[in-house]
CSV table of C-alpha atoms in Angstrom, one decimal:
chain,number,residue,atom,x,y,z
A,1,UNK,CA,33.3,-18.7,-8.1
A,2,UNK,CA,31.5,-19.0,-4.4
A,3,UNK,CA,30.4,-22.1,-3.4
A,4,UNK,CA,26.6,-22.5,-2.0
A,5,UNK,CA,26.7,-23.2,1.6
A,6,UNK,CA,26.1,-26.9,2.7
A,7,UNK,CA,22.7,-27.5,3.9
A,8,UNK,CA,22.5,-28.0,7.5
A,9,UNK,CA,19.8,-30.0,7.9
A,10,UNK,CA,17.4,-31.7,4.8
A,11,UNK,CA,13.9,-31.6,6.2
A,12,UNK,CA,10.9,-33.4,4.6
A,13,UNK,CA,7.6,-31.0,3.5
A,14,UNK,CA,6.0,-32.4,6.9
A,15,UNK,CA,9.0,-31.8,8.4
A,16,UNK,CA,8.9,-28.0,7.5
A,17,UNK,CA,5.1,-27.9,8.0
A,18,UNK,CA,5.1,-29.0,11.5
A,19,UNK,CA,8.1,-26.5,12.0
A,20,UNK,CA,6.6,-23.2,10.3
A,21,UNK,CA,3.1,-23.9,12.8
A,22,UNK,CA,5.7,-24.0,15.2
A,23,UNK,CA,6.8,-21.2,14.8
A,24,UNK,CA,3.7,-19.3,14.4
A,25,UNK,CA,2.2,-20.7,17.6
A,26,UNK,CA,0.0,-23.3,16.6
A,27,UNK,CA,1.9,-26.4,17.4
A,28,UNK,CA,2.5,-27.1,21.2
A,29,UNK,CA,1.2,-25.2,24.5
A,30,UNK,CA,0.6,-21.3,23.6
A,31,UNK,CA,2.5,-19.3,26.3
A,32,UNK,CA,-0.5,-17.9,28.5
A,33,UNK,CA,1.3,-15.9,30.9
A,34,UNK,CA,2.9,-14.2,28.3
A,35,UNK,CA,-0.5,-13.4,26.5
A,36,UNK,CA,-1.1,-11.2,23.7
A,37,UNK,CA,2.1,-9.4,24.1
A,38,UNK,CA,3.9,-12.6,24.3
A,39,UNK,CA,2.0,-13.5,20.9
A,40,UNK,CA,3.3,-9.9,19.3
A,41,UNK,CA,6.8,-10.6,20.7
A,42,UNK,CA,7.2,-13.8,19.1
A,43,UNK,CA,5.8,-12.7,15.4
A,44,UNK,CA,7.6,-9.8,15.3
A,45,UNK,CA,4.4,-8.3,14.1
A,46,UNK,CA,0.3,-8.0,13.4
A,47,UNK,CA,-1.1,-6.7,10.3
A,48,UNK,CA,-3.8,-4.4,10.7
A,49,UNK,CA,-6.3,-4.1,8.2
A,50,UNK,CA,-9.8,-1.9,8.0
A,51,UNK,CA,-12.5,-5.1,7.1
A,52,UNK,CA,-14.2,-6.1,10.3
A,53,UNK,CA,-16.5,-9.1,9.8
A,54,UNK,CA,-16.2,-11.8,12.6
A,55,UNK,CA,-14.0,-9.0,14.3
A,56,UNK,CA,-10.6,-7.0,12.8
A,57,UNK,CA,-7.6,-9.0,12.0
A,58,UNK,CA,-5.5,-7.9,14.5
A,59,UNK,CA,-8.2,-9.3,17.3
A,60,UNK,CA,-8.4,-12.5,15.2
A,61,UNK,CA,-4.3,-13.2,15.5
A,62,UNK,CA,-3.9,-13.3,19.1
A,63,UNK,CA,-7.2,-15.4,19.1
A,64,UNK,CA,-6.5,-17.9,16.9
A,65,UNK,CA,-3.2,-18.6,18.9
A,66,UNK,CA,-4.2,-18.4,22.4
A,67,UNK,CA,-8.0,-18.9,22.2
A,68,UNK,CA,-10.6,-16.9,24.2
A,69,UNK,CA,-8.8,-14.0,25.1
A,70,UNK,CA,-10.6,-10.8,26.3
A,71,UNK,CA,-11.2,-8.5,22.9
A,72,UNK,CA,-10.6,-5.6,25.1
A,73,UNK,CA,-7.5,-7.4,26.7
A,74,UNK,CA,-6.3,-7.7,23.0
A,75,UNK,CA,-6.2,-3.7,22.5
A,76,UNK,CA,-4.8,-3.1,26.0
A,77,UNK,CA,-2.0,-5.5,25.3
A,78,UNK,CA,-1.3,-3.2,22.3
A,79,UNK,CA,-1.9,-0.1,23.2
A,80,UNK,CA,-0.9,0.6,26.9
A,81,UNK,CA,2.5,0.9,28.7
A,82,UNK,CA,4.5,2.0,25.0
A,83,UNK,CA,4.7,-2.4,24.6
A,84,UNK,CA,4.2,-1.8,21.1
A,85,UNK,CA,4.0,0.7,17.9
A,86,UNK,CA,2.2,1.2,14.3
A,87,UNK,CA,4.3,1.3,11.5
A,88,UNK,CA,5.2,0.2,7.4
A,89,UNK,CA,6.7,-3.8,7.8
A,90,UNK,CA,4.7,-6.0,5.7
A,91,UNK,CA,2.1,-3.7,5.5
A,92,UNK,CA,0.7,-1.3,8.3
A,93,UNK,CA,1.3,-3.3,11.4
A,94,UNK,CA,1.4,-3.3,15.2
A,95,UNK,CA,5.0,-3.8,15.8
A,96,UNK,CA,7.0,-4.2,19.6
A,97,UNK,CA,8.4,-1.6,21.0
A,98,UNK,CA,11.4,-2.9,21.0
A,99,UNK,CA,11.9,-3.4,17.0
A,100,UNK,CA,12.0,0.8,16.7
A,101,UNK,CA,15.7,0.7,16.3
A,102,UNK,CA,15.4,-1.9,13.8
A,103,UNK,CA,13.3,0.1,11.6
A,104,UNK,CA,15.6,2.8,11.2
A,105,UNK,CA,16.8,1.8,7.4
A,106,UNK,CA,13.2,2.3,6.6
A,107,UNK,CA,12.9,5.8,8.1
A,108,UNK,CA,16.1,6.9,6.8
A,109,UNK,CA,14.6,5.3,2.7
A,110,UNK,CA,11.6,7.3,3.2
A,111,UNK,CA,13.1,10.9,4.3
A,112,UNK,CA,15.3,10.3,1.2
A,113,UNK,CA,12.5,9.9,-0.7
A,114,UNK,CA,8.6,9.6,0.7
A,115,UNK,CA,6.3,7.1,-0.3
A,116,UNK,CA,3.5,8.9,-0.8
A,117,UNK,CA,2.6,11.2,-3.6
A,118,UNK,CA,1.1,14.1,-1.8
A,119,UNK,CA,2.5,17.3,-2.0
A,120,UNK,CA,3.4,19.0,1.3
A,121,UNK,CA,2.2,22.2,2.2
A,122,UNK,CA,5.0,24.5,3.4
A,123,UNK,CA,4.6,25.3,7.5
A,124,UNK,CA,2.1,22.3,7.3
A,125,UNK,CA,4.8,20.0,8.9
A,126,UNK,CA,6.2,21.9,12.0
A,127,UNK,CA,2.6,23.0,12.2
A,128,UNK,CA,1.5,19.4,13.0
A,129,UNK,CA,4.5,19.2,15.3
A,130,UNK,CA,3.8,22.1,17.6
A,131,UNK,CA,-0.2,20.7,17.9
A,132,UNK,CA,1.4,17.9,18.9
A,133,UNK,CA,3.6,19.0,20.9
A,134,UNK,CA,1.4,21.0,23.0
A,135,UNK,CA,-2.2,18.8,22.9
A,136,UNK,CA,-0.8,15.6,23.4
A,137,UNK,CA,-1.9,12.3,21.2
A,138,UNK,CA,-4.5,13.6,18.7
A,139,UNK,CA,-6.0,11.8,15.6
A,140,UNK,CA,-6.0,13.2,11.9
A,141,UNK,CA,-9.0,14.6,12.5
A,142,UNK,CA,-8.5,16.5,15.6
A,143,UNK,CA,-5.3,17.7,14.1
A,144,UNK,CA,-7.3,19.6,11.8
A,145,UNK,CA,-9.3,17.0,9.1
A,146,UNK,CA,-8.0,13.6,7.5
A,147,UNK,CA,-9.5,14.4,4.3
A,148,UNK,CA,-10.5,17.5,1.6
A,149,UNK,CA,-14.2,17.2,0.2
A,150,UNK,CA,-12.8,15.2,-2.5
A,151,UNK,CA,-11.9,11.3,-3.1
A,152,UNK,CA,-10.8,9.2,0.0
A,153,UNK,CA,-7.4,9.8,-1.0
A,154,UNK,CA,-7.4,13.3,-1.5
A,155,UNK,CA,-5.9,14.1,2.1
A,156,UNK,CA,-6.0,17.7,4.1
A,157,UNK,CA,-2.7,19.2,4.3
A,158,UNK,CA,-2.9,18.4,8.5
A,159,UNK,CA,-3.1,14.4,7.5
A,160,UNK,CA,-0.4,14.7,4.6
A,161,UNK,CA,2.0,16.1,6.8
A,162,UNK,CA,1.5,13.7,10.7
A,163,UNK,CA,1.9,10.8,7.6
A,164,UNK,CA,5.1,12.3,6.7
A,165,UNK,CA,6.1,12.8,10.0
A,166,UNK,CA,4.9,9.3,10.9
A,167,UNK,CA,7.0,7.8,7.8
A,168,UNK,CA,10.0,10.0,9.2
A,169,UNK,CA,9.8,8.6,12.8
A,170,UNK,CA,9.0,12.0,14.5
A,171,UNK,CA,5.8,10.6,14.8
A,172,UNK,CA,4.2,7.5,16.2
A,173,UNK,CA,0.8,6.0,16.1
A,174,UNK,CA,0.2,5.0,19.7
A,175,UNK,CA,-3.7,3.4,19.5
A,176,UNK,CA,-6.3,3.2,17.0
A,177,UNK,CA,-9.4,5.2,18.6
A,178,UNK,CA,-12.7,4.3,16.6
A,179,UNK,CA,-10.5,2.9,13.9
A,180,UNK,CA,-8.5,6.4,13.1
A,181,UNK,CA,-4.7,6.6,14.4
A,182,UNK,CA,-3.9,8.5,17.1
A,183,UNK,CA,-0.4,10.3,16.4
A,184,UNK,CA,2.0,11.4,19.4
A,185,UNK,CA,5.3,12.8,19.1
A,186,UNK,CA,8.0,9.4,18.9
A,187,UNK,CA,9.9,11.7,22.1
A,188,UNK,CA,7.0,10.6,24.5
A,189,UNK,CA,5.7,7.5,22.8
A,190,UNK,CA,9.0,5.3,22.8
A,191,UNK,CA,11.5,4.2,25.8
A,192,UNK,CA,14.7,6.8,25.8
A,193,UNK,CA,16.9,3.9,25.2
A,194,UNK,CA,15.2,2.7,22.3
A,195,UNK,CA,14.5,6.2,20.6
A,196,UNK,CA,17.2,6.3,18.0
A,197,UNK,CA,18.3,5.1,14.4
A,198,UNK,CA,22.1,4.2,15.6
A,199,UNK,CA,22.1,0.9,13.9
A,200,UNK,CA,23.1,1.4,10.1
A,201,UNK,CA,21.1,0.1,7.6
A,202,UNK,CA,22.3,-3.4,6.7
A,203,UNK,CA,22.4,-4.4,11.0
A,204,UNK,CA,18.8,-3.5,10.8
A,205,UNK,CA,18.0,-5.5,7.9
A,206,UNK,CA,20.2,-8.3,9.4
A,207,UNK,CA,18.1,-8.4,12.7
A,208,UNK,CA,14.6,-8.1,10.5
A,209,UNK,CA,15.9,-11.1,8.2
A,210,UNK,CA,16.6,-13.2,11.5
A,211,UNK,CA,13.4,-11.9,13.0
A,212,UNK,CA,11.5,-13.2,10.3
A,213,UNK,CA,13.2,-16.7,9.7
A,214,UNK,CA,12.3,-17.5,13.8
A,215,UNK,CA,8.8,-16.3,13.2
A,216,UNK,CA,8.5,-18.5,10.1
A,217,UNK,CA,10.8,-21.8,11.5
A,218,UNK,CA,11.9,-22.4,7.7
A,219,UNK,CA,11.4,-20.4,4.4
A,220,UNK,CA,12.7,-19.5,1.0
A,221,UNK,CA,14.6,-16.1,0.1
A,222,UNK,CA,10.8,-14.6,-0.5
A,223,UNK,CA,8.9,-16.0,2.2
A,224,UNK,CA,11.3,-14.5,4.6
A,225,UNK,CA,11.9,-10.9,2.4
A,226,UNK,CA,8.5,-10.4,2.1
A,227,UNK,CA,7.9,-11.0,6.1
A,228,UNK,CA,8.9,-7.0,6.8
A,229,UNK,CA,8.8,-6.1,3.0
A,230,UNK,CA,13.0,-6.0,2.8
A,231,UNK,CA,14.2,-6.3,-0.9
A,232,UNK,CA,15.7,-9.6,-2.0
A,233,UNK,CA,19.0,-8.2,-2.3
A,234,UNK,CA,18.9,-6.8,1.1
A,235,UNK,CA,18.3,-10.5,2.0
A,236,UNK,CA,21.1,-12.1,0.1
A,237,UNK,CA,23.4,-9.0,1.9
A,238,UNK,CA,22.2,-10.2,5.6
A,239,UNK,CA,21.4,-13.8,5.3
A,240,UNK,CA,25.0,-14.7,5.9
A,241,UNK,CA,25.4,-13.3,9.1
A,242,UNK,CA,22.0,-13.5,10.6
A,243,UNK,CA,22.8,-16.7,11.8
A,244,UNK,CA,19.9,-18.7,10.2
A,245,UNK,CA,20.6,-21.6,8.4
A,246,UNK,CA,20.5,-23.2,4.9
A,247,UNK,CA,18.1,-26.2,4.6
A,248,UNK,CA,16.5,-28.0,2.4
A,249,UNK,CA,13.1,-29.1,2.2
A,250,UNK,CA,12.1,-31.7,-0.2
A,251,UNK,CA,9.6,-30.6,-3.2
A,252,UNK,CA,10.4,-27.0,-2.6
A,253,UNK,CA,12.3,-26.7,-5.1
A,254,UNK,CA,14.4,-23.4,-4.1
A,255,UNK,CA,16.9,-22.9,-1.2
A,256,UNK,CA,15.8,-22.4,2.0
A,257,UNK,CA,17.0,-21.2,5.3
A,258,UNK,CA,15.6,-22.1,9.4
A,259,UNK,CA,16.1,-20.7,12.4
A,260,UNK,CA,18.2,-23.2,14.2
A,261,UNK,CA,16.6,-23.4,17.1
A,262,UNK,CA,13.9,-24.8,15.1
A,263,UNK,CA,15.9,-27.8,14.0
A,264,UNK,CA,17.2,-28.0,17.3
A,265,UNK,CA,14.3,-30.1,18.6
A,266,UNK,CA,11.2,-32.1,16.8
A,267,UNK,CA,7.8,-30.3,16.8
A,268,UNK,CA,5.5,-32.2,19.2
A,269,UNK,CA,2.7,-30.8,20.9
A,270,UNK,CA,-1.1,-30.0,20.4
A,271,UNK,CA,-2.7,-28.8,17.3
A,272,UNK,CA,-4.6,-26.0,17.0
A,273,UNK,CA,-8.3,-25.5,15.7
A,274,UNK,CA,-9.4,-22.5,14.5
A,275,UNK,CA,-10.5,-19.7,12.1
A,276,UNK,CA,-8.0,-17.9,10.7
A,277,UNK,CA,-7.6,-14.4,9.3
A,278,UNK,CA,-6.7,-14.0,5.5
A,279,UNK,CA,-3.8,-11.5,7.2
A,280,UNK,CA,-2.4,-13.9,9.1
A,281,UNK,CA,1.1,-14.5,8.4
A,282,UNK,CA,0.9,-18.1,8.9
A,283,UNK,CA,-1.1,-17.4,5.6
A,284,UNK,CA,-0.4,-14.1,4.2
A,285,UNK,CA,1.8,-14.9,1.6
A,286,UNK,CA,-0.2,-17.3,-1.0
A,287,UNK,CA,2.6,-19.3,-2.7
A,288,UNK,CA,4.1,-19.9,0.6
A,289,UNK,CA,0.5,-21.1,1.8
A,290,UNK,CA,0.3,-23.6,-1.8
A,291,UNK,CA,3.9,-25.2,-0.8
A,292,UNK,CA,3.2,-25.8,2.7
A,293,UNK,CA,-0.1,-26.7,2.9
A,294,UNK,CA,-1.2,-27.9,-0.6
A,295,UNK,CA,-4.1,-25.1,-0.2
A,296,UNK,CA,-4.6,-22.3,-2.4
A,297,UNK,CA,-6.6,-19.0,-1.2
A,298,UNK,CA,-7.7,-15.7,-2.2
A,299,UNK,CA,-9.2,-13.0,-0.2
A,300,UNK,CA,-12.2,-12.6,-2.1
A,301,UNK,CA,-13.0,-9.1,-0.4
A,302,UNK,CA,-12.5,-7.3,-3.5
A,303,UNK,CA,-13.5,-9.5,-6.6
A,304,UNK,CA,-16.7,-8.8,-7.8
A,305,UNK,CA,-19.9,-10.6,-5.6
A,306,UNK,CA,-20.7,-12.5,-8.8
A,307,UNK,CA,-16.8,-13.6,-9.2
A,308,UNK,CA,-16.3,-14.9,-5.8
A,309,UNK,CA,-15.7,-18.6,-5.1
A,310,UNK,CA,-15.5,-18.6,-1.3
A,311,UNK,CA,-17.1,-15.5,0.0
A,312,UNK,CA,-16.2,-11.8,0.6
A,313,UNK,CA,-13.7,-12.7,3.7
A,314,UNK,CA,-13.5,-16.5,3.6
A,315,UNK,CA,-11.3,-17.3,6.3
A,316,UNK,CA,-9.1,-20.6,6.2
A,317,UNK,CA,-10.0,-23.3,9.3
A,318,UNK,CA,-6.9,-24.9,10.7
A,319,UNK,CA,-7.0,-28.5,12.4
A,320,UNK,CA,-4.7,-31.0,12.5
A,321,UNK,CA,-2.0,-29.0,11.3
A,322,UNK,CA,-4.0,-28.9,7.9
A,323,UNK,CA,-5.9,-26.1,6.3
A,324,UNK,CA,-9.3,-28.0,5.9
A,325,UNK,CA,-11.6,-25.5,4.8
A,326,UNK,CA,-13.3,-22.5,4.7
A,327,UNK,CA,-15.6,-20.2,6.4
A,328,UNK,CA,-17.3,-16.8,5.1
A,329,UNK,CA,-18.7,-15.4,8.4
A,330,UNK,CA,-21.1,-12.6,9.0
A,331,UNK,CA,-22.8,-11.8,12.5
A,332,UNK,CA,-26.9,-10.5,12.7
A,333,UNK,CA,-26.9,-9.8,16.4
A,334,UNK,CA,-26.1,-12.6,18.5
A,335,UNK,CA,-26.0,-15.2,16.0
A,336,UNK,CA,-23.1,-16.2,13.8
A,337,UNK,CA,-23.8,-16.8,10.7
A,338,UNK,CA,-21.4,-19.0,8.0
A,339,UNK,CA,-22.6,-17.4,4.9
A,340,UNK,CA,-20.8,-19.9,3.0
A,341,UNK,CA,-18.5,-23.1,4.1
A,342,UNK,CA,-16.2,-24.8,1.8
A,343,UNK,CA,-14.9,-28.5,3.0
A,344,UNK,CA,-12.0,-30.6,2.5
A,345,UNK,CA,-14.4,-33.3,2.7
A,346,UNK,CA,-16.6,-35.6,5.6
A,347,UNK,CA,-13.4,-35.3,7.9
A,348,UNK,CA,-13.3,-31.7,8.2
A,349,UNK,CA,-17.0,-31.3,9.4
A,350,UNK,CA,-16.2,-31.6,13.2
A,351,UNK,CA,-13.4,-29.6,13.1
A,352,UNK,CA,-15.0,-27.0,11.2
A,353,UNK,CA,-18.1,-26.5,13.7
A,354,UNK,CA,-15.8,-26.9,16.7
A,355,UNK,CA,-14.0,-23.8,15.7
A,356,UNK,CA,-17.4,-21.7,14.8
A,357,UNK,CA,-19.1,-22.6,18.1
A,358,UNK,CA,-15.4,-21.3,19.9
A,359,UNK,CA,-15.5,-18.6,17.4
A,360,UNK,CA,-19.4,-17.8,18.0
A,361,UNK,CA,-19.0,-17.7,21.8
A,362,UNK,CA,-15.3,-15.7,21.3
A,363,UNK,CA,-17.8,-12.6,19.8
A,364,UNK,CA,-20.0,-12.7,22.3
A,365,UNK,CA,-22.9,-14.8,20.1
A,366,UNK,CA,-25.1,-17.9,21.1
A,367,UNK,CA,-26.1,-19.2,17.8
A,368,UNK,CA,-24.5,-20.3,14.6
A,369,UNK,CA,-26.5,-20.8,11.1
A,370,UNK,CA,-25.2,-22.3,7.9
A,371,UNK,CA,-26.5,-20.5,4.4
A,372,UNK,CA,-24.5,-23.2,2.1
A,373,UNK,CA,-21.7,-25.0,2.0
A,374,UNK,CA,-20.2,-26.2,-1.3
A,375,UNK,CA,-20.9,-29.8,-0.6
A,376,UNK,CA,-24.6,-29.6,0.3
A,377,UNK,CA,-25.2,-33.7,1.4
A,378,UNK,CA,-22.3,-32.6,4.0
A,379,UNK,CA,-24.8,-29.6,5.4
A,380,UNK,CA,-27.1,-31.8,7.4
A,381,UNK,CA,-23.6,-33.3,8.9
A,382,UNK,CA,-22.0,-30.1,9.8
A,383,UNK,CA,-25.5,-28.4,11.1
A,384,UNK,CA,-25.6,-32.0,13.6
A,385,UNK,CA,-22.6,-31.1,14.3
A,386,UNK,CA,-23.1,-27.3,15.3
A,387,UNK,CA,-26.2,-28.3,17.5
């Protein structure tokens, strides 16, 4: 019979709070000379997603850790000098560069068998290839059509086959242009020395599984699986020899494991305000979010108008160290406007307009207007407050 390992550490809930908003950036001096990139570095990734109210998620990330930063500066420290990729980790993400090796389990899972459904045209793949080979970087589109005349899903036989190829790791997504990915051939998009799938499948999941418990400071066996979408037994294979550690963390409940660094040295340090994105992994994963923070959320983006609670993309404020509300944000030219705001209560009023004015002046707008907020005698408070 095995014996669990001995804790190394038992930390309280604010104990593990204070580490995990660490470990995401919020807690302490964000590196500024290391920027955007230094932000992507330290994640291990940014989800991407297609909704674009206040701006796209993978603008709001970088923002919500370092502040202010130039919007344009945010795609350039993506999408110049091969720093970083697109590619399947906990959902379509911008990934660094240097995590292609690492990724070579999944590209190896999905030539054995592809995730999508679509059937591939035969000369459709090398033909995609050669286009690419000889155009340089082109989008689905200029490859030949992203789509039939059907459903969204029903996909030309040019965009089946650069997603196969992409799934494969022939192909890379460089850049988003207009929002569509632009394809180039992994040969000229990524560093010679880091263009290969040496590393067999369980030291890739071993270095993903570590990856993930140093972005998260502390987490259960599904808070740090689900990080790059590795199956629990994966997990259970690598956590041994990652080299994080098991903890526990009072009213949890389950076994946890940190980075060690992270228990190397108290969290101290200033605390962040600001609106955060629904993908962001501080807050991606919503029993993780419950446990930590006490604070339950939904992106509301797709339940019916007439269903929602909080608004279409309600996004979570952060102060304190505490999730303290709510914000559904729309802009109408240069004016932000909070469609609806959802309070913690009096207390979270200031913090809650301090981080739409930065927000508001982050997008480039010189007014904010409140519609409702779920307490209304607090409205007159928060619109004081804005002003």
């Amino acid at each position: 019979m095995t014996t669990a390992p001995r804790p190394a550490a038992e930390l309280s809930a604010d104990e593990a709070r204070r580490i995990a908003l660490r470990a995401q950036g919020f807690l302490g001096a964000p590196d500024r000379r290391a920027g955007v990139r230094g932000v992507l570095r330290s994640l291990g990734q940014v989800q991407l997603d297609t909704i674009s109210v206040l701006a796209r998620s993978h603008e709001l990330i970088p923002y919500a850790r370092l502040g202010a930063v130039g919007r344009p500066a945010v795609e350039d420290a993506y999408w110049t000098g091969s720093h970083a990729f697109e590619y399947w980790s906990h959902a379509a993400c911008v990934l660094p560069v240097e995590e292609w090796p690492h990724f070579a389990f999944r590209r190896r899972a999905y030539r054995d068998r592809p995730h999508w459904g679509h059937e591939l045209s035969a000369g459709a793949y090398d033909k995609v290839i050669d286009q690419l080979r000889d155009q340089g970087p082109l989008t689905a589109t200029e490859l030949g059509g992203a789509k039939n005349k059907g459903e969204w899903w029903d996909w030309s036989d040019s965009k089946i086959a650069v997603e196969r190829a992409l799934m494969y790791g022939e192909v890379v997504v460089t850049e988003r242009r207009g929002w569509k990915r632009v394809y180039d051939l992994a040969e000229r998009a990524i560093p010679r020395a880091l263009l290969h799938d040496d590393l067999d499948d369980a030291e890739c999941v071993r270095r993903l599984v570590r990856q993930a418990g140093e972005a998260l400071g502390v987490g259960t066996r599904a808070d740090i699986a689900d990080y790059h979408r590795i199956k629990g037994e994966q997990f259970d294979a690598a956590v041994e020899a990652s080299g994080l550690v098991p903890v526990t963390v009072a009213g949890w409940g389950k076994p946890a494991w940190a980075d060690p660094a992270a228990l190397a040295a108290e969290p101290r340090g200033r605390h962040r305000t600001t609106l955060l994105s629904p993908f962001d992994s501080l807050i991606w994963e919503r029993a993780r979010t419950e446990r930590i923070f006490g604070f339950t959320h939904r992106l509301e983006a797709y339940v019916p108008k007439q269903k929602r609670v909080h608004g279409y993309f309600a996004m979570p404020v952060l102060a304190g160290g505490r999730l303290v509300g709510r914000v559904d944000p729309a802009r109408e030219g240069r004016t932000l406007v909070a469609k609806q705001v959802s309070l913690d209560g009096p207390k979270a009023v200031p913090a809650v307009a301090r981080a739409l004015r930065e927000a508001a002046a982050w997008v480039g707008c010189d007014a904010v207007t409140v519609e409702r907020v779920d307490r209304p005698e607090l409205a007159p408070e928060l619109v004081k407050s804005l002003a």
